[in-house]
Coordinates of C-alpha atoms in Angstrom, one line a residue:
Chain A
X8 CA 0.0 0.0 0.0
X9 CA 1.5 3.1 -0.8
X10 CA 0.7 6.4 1.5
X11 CA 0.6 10.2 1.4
X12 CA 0.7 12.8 3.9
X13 CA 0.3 16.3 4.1
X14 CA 2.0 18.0 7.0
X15 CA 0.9 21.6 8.7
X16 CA 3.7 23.2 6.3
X17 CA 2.6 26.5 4.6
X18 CA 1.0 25.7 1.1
X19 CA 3.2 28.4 -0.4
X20 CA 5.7 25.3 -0.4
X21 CA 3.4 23.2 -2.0
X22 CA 4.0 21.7 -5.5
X23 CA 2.2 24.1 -7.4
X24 CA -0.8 21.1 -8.5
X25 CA -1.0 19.4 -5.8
X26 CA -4.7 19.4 -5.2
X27 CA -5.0 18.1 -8.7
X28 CA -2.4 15.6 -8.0
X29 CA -3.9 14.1 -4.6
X30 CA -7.5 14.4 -6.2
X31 CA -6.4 11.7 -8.9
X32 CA -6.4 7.9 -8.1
X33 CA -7.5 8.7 -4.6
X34 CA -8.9 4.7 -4.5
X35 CA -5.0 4.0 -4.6
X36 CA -3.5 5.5 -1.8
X37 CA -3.7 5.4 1.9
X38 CA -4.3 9.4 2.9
X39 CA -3.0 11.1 6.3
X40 CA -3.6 14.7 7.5
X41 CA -1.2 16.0 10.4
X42 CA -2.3 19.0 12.2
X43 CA -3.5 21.5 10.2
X44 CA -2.5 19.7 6.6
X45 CA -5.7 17.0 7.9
X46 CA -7.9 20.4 7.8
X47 CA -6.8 21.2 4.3
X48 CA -7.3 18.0 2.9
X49 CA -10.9 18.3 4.0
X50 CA -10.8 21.8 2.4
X51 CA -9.7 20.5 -0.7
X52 CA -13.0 18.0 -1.0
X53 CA -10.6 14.7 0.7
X54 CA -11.2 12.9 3.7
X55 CA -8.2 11.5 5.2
X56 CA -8.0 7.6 6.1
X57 CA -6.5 8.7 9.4
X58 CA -5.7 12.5 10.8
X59 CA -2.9 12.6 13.5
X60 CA -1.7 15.9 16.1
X61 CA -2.0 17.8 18.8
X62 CA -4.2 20.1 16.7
X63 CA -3.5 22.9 18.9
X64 CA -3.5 25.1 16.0
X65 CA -7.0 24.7 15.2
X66 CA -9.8 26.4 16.9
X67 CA -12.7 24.1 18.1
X68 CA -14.5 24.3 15.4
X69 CA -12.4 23.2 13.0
X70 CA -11.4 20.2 15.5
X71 CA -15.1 19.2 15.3
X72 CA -15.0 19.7 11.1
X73 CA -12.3 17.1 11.5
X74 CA -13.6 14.7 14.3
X75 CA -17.3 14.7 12.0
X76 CA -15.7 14.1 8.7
X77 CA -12.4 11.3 9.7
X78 CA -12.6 7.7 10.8
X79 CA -9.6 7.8 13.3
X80 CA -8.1 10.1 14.8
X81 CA -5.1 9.9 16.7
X82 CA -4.3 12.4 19.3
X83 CA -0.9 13.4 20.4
X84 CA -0.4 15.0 23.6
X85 CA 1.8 18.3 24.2
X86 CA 4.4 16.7 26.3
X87 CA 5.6 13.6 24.6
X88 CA 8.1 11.9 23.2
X89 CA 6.8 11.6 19.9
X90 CA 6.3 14.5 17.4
X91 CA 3.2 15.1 15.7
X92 CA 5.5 13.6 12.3
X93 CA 7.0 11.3 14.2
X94 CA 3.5 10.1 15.2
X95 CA 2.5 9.9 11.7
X96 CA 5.3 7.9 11.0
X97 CA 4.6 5.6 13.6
X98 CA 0.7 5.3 12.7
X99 CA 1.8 4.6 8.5
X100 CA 5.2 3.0 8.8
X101 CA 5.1 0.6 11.8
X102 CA 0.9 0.0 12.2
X103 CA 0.0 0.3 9.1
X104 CA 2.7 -0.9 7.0
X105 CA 2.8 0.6 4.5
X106 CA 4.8 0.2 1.3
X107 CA 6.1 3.6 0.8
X108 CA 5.2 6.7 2.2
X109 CA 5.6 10.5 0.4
X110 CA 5.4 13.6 3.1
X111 CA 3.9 17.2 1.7
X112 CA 4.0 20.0 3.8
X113 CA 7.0 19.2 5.6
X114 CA 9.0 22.7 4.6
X115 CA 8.2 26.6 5.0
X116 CA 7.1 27.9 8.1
X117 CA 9.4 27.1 11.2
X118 CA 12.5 25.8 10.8
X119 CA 12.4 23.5 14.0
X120 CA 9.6 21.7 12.1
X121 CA 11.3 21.0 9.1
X122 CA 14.7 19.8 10.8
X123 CA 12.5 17.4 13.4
X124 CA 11.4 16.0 9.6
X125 CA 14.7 16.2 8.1
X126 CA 16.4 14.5 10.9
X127 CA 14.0 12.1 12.0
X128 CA 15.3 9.0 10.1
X129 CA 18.7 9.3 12.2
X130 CA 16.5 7.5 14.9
X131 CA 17.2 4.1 15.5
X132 CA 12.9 3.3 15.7
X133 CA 12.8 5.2 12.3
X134 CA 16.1 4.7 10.3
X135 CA 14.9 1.1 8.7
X136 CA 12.4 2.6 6.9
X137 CA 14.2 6.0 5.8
X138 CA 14.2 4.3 2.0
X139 CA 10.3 3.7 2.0
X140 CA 9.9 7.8 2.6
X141 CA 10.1 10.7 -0.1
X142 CA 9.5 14.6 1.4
X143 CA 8.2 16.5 -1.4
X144 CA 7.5 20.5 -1.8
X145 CA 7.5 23.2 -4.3
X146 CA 11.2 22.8 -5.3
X147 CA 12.7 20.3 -3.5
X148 CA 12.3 15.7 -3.4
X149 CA 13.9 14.6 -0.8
X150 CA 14.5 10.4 -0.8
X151 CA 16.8 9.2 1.6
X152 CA 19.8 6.3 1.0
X153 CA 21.1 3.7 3.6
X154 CA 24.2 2.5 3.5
X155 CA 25.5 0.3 0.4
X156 CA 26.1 1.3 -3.3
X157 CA 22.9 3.1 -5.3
X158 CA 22.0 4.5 -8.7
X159 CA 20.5 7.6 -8.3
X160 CA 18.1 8.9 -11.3
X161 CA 17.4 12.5 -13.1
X162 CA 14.0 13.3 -12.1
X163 CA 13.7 16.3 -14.5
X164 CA 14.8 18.6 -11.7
X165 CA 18.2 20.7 -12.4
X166 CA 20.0 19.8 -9.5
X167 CA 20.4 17.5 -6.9
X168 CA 22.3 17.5 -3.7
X169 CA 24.5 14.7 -1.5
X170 CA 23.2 15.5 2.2
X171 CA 25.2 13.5 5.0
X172 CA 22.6 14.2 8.0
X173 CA 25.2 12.9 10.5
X174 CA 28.7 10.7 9.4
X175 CA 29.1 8.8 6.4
X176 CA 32.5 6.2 5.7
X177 CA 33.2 6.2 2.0
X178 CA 31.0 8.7 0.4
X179 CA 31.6 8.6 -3.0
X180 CA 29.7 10.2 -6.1
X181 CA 30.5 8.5 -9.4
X182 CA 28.8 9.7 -13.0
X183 CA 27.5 13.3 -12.2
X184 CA 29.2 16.5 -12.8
X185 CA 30.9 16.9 -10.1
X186 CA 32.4 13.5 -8.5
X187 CA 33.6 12.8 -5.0
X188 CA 36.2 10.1 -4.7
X189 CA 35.8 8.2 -1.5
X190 CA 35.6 10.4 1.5
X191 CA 35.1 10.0 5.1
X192 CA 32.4 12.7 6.1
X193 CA 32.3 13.0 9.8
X194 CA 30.0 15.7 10.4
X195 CA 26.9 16.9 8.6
X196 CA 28.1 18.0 5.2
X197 CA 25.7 19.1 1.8
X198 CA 27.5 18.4 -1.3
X199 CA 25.2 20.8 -3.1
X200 CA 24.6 22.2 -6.5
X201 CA 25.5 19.0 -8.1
X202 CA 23.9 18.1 -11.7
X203 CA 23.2 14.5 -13.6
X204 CA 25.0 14.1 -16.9
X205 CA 23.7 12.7 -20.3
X206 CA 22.9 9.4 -18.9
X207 CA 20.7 11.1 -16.6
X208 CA 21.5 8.9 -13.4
X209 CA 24.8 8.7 -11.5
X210 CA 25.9 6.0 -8.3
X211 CA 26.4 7.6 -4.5
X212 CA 28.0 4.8 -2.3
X213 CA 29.0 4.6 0.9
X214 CA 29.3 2.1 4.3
X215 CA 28.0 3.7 7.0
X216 CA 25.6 6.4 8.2
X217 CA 22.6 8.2 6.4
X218 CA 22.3 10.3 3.5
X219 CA 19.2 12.4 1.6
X220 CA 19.3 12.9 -1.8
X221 CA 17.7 16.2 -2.8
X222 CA 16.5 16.9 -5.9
X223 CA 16.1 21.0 -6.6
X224 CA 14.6 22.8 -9.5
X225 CA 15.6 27.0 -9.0
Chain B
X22 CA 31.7 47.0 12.2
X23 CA 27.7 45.2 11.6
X24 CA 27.5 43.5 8.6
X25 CA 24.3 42.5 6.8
X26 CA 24.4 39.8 3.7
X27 CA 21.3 39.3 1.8
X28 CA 21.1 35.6 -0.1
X29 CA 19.8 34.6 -3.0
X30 CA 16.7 33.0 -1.7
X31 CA 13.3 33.4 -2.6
X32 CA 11.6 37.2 -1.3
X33 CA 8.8 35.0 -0.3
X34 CA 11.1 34.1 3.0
X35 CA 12.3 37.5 3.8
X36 CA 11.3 39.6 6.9
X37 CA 8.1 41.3 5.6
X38 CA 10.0 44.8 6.7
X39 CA 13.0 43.8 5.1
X40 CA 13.3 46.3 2.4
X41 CA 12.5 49.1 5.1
X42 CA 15.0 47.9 7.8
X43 CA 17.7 47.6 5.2
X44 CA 17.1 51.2 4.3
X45 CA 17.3 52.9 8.0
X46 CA 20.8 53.4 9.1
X47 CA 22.4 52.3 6.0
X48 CA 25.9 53.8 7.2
X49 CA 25.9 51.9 10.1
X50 CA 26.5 48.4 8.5
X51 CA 28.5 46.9 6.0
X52 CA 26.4 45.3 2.7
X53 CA 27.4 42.2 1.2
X54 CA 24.7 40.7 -1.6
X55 CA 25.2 37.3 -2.3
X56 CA 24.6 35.6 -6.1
X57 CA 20.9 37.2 -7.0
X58 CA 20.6 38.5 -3.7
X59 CA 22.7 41.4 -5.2
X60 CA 20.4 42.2 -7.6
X61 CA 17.4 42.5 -4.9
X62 CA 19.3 44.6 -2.9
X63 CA 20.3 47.0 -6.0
X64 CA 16.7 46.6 -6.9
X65 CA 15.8 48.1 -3.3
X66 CA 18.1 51.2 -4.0
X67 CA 20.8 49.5 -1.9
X68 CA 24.3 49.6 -3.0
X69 CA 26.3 46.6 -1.8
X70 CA 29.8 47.3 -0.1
X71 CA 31.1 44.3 -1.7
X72 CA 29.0 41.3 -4.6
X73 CA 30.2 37.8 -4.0
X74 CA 29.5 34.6 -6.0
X75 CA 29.2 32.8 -9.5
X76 CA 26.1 34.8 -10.8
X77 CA 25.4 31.9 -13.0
X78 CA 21.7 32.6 -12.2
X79 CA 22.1 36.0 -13.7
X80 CA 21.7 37.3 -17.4
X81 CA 24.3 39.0 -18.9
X82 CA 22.5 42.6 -18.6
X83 CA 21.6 41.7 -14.5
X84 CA 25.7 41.6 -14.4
X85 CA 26.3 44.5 -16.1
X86 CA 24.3 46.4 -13.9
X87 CA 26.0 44.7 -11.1
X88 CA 29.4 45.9 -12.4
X89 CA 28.1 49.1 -12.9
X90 CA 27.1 49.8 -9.5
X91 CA 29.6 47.9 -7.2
X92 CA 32.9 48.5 -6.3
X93 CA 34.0 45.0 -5.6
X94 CA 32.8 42.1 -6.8
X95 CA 34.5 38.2 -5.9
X96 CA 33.9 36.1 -8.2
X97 CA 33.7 32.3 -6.9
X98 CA 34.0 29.3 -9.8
X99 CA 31.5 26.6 -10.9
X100 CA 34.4 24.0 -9.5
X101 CA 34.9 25.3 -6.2
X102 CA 36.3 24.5 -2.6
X103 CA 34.1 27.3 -1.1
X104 CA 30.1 27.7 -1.9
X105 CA 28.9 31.5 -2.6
X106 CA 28.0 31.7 0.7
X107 CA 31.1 30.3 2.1
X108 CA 33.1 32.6 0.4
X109 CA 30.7 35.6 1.7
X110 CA 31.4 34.7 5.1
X111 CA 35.3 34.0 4.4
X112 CA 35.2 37.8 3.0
X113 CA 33.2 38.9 5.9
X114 CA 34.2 37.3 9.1
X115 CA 37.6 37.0 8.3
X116 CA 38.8 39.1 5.1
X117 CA 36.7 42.3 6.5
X118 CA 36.5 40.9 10.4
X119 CA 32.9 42.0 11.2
X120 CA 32.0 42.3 14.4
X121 CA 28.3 40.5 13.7
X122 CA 26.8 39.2 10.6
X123 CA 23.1 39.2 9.9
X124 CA 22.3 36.9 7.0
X125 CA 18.9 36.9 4.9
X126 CA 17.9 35.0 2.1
X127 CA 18.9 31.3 3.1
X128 CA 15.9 29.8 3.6
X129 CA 13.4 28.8 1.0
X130 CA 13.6 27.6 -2.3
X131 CA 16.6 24.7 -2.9
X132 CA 16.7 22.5 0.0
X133 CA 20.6 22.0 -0.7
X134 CA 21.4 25.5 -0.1
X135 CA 19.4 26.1 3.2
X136 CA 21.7 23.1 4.6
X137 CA 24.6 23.8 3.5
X138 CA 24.0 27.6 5.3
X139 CA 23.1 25.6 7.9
X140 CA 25.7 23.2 8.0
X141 CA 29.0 25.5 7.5
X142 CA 29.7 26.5 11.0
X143 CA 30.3 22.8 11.6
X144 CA 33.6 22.8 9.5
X145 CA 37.0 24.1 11.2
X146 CA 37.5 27.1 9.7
X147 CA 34.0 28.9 10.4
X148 CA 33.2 26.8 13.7
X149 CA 35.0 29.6 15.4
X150 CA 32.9 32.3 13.8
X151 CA 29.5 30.5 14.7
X152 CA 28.7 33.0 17.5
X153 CA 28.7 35.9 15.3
X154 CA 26.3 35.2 12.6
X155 CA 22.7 34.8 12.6
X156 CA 19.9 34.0 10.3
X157 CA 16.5 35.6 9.8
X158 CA 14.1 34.9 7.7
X159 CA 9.8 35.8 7.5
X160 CA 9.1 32.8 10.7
X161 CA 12.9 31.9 11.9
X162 CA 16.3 34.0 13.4
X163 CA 19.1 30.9 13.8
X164 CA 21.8 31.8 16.5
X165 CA 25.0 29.5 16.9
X166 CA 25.7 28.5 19.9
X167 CA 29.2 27.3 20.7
X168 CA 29.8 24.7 23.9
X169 CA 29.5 26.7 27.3
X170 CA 26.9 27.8 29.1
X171 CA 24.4 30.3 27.8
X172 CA 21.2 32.2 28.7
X173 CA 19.3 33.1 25.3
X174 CA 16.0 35.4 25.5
X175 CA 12.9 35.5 24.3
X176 CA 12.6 37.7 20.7
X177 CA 8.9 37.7 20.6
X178 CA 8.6 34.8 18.7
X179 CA 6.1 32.4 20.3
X180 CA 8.5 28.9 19.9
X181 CA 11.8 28.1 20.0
X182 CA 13.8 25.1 19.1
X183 CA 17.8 23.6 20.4
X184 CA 19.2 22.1 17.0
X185 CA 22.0 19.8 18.0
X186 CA 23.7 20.3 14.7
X187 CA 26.0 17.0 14.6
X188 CA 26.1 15.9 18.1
X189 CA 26.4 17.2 22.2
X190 CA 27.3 16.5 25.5
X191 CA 25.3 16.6 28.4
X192 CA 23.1 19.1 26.8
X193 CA 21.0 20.8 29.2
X194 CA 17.8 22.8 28.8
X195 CA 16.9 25.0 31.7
X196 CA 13.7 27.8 32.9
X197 CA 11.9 26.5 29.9
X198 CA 8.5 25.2 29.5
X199 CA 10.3 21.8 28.3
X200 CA 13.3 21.0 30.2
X201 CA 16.1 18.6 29.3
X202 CA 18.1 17.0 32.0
X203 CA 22.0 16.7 31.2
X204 CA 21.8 14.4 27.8
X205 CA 24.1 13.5 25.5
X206 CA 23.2 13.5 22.1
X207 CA 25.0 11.3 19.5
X208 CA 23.3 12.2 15.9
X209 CA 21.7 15.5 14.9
X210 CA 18.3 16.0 16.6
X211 CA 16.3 19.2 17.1
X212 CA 13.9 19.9 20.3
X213 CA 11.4 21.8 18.6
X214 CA 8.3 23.5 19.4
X215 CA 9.8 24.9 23.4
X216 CA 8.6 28.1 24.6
X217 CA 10.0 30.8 27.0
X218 CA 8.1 31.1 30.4
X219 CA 7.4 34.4 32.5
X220 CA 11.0 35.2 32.6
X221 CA 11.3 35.4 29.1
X222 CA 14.6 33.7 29.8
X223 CA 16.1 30.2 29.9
X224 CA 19.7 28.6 29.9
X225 CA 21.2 26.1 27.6
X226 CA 24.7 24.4 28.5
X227 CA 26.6 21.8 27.0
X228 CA 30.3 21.0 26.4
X229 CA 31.0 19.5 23.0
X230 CA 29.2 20.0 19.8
X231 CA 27.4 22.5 18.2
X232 CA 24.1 24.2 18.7
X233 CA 21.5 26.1 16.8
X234 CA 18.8 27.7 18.7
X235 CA 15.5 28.3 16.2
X236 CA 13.2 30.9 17.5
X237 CA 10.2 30.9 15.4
X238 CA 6.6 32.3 15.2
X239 CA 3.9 30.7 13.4

């Protein structure tokens, strides 16, 4: 089963048609709302299978929009040791198994947000499923790697970015513009501004650690 | 001497006063503009003390008028050792040795260049500058913290967040609403979503590592 959820994130970070986008094949997919993205799925005419958060952003009518429209709701409480993401991950990932999972929503707004997103698959409950997740906004897909040798492909944006969220042993980048021999990366390092070649796909390898792709149009 | 350094990031993540603030006092700081950041800040009847980057994003008449107007422009290459931004805060921090360094225009639009903004004060040669520098954008102003014991204040934003940047020990969060006991903290991880109590004051120690404290509004 493949899964899609839309984070509190500002919809000026939004791929531009992305009610059109979630609107088609809707019988296919396994829908979440977080927060505030479960209010504007329901704005947008679609009912999540499941909404998750604190939803301490929404006022109590919009709460009771939500709790008369959804299934299941899971509520997050304000001191915990999950995040309202983290929750979501959880709720698809582990209970519901699903196959793969692509987060909008997950960029703009505050920073602290979109790190706890960013960094999230660096934790040991997480990590084994960072390869099943995609984070996708406006200009940016993020798809993470675990360790071992991978063929990246072009995905029609410009440029795409090596991201070593904490250490990596052996980074290399072979078949793209710029190429990085072997390299131990021992603290949080971007390789940016990188771009595929004619063959449109290149290999990043390396033996330890976690790295995100990012794929960037200007 | 202040300096201020305006990216080339979207306007869509700038300070909604920006263009106003940057105007009042002008003598009192120093003006660097960054890749198309430049142009915004010639655009906004600002002359730059000093251009830096590739301007690959420019057209050739954009440059010109660049050329026109400034007095000194770096010029970075495709194949680099330093990123744009890296070489603004080479020329600033250590070439011109400003006291303080306010930096817009890193956040939105390519993923891969937010982090690598980010990300630079972990390697050697800027680590010492972390202190220094901040970053503000429309929701977020980043401050660096390096290890040692600090008090940070409230700025009127409603949240803020401690962004272990690669890893910490016994980080301590203290006269917060959330509180963190001595912990140390092996892979980036970010406590988000913390807010300032009646004191409008808290303290955050720890004694390896690097920090970035996130205050944000909704």
């Amino acid at each position: 089963m493949k899964a899609i959820a839309l984070l509190g994130g500002p919809k000026s970070e939004w791929p531009t048609n992305l009610q059109a986008h979630l609107r088609q094949k809707r019988a296919d997919y396994f829908l979440i709302g977080v927060d505030r993205g479960a209010l504007h799925l329901i704005e947008m005419g679609l009912v999540p299978d499941i909404c998750v958060g604190d939803f301490d952003s929404l006022t109590e009518q919009e709460l009771s929009l939500l709790e008369s429209k959804c299934a299941e709701i899971r509520y997050s409480t304000p001191i915990k040791d999950l995040t309202d993401s983290e929750l979501m991950l959880q709720t698809a990932l582990i209970d519901y198994q699903v196959d793969s999972l692509r987060i909008y929503g997950a960029t703009g707004g505050r920073l602290d947000h979109m790190l706890v997103n960013l960094f999230t698959f660096l934790k040991p409950e997480f990590r084994q499923y960072a390869e099943q997740v995609e984070l996708v906004d406006r200009n940016n897909t993020v798809q993470y790697l675990l360790p071992g040798s991978h063929e990246i492909a072009d995905r029609g944006s410009k440029y795409f970015g090596v991201a070593v969220l904490s250490s990596a042993d052996k980074l290399s980048i072979t078949g793209a513009k710029y190429e990085l021999a072997p390299t131990d990366v021992l603290v949080p390092t971007v390789y940016g501004s990188n771009e595929f070649l004619a063959q449109a796909s290149c290999q990043i390898a390396f033996e330890t650690g976690l790295v995100a792709i990012i794929y960037s149009a200007d």
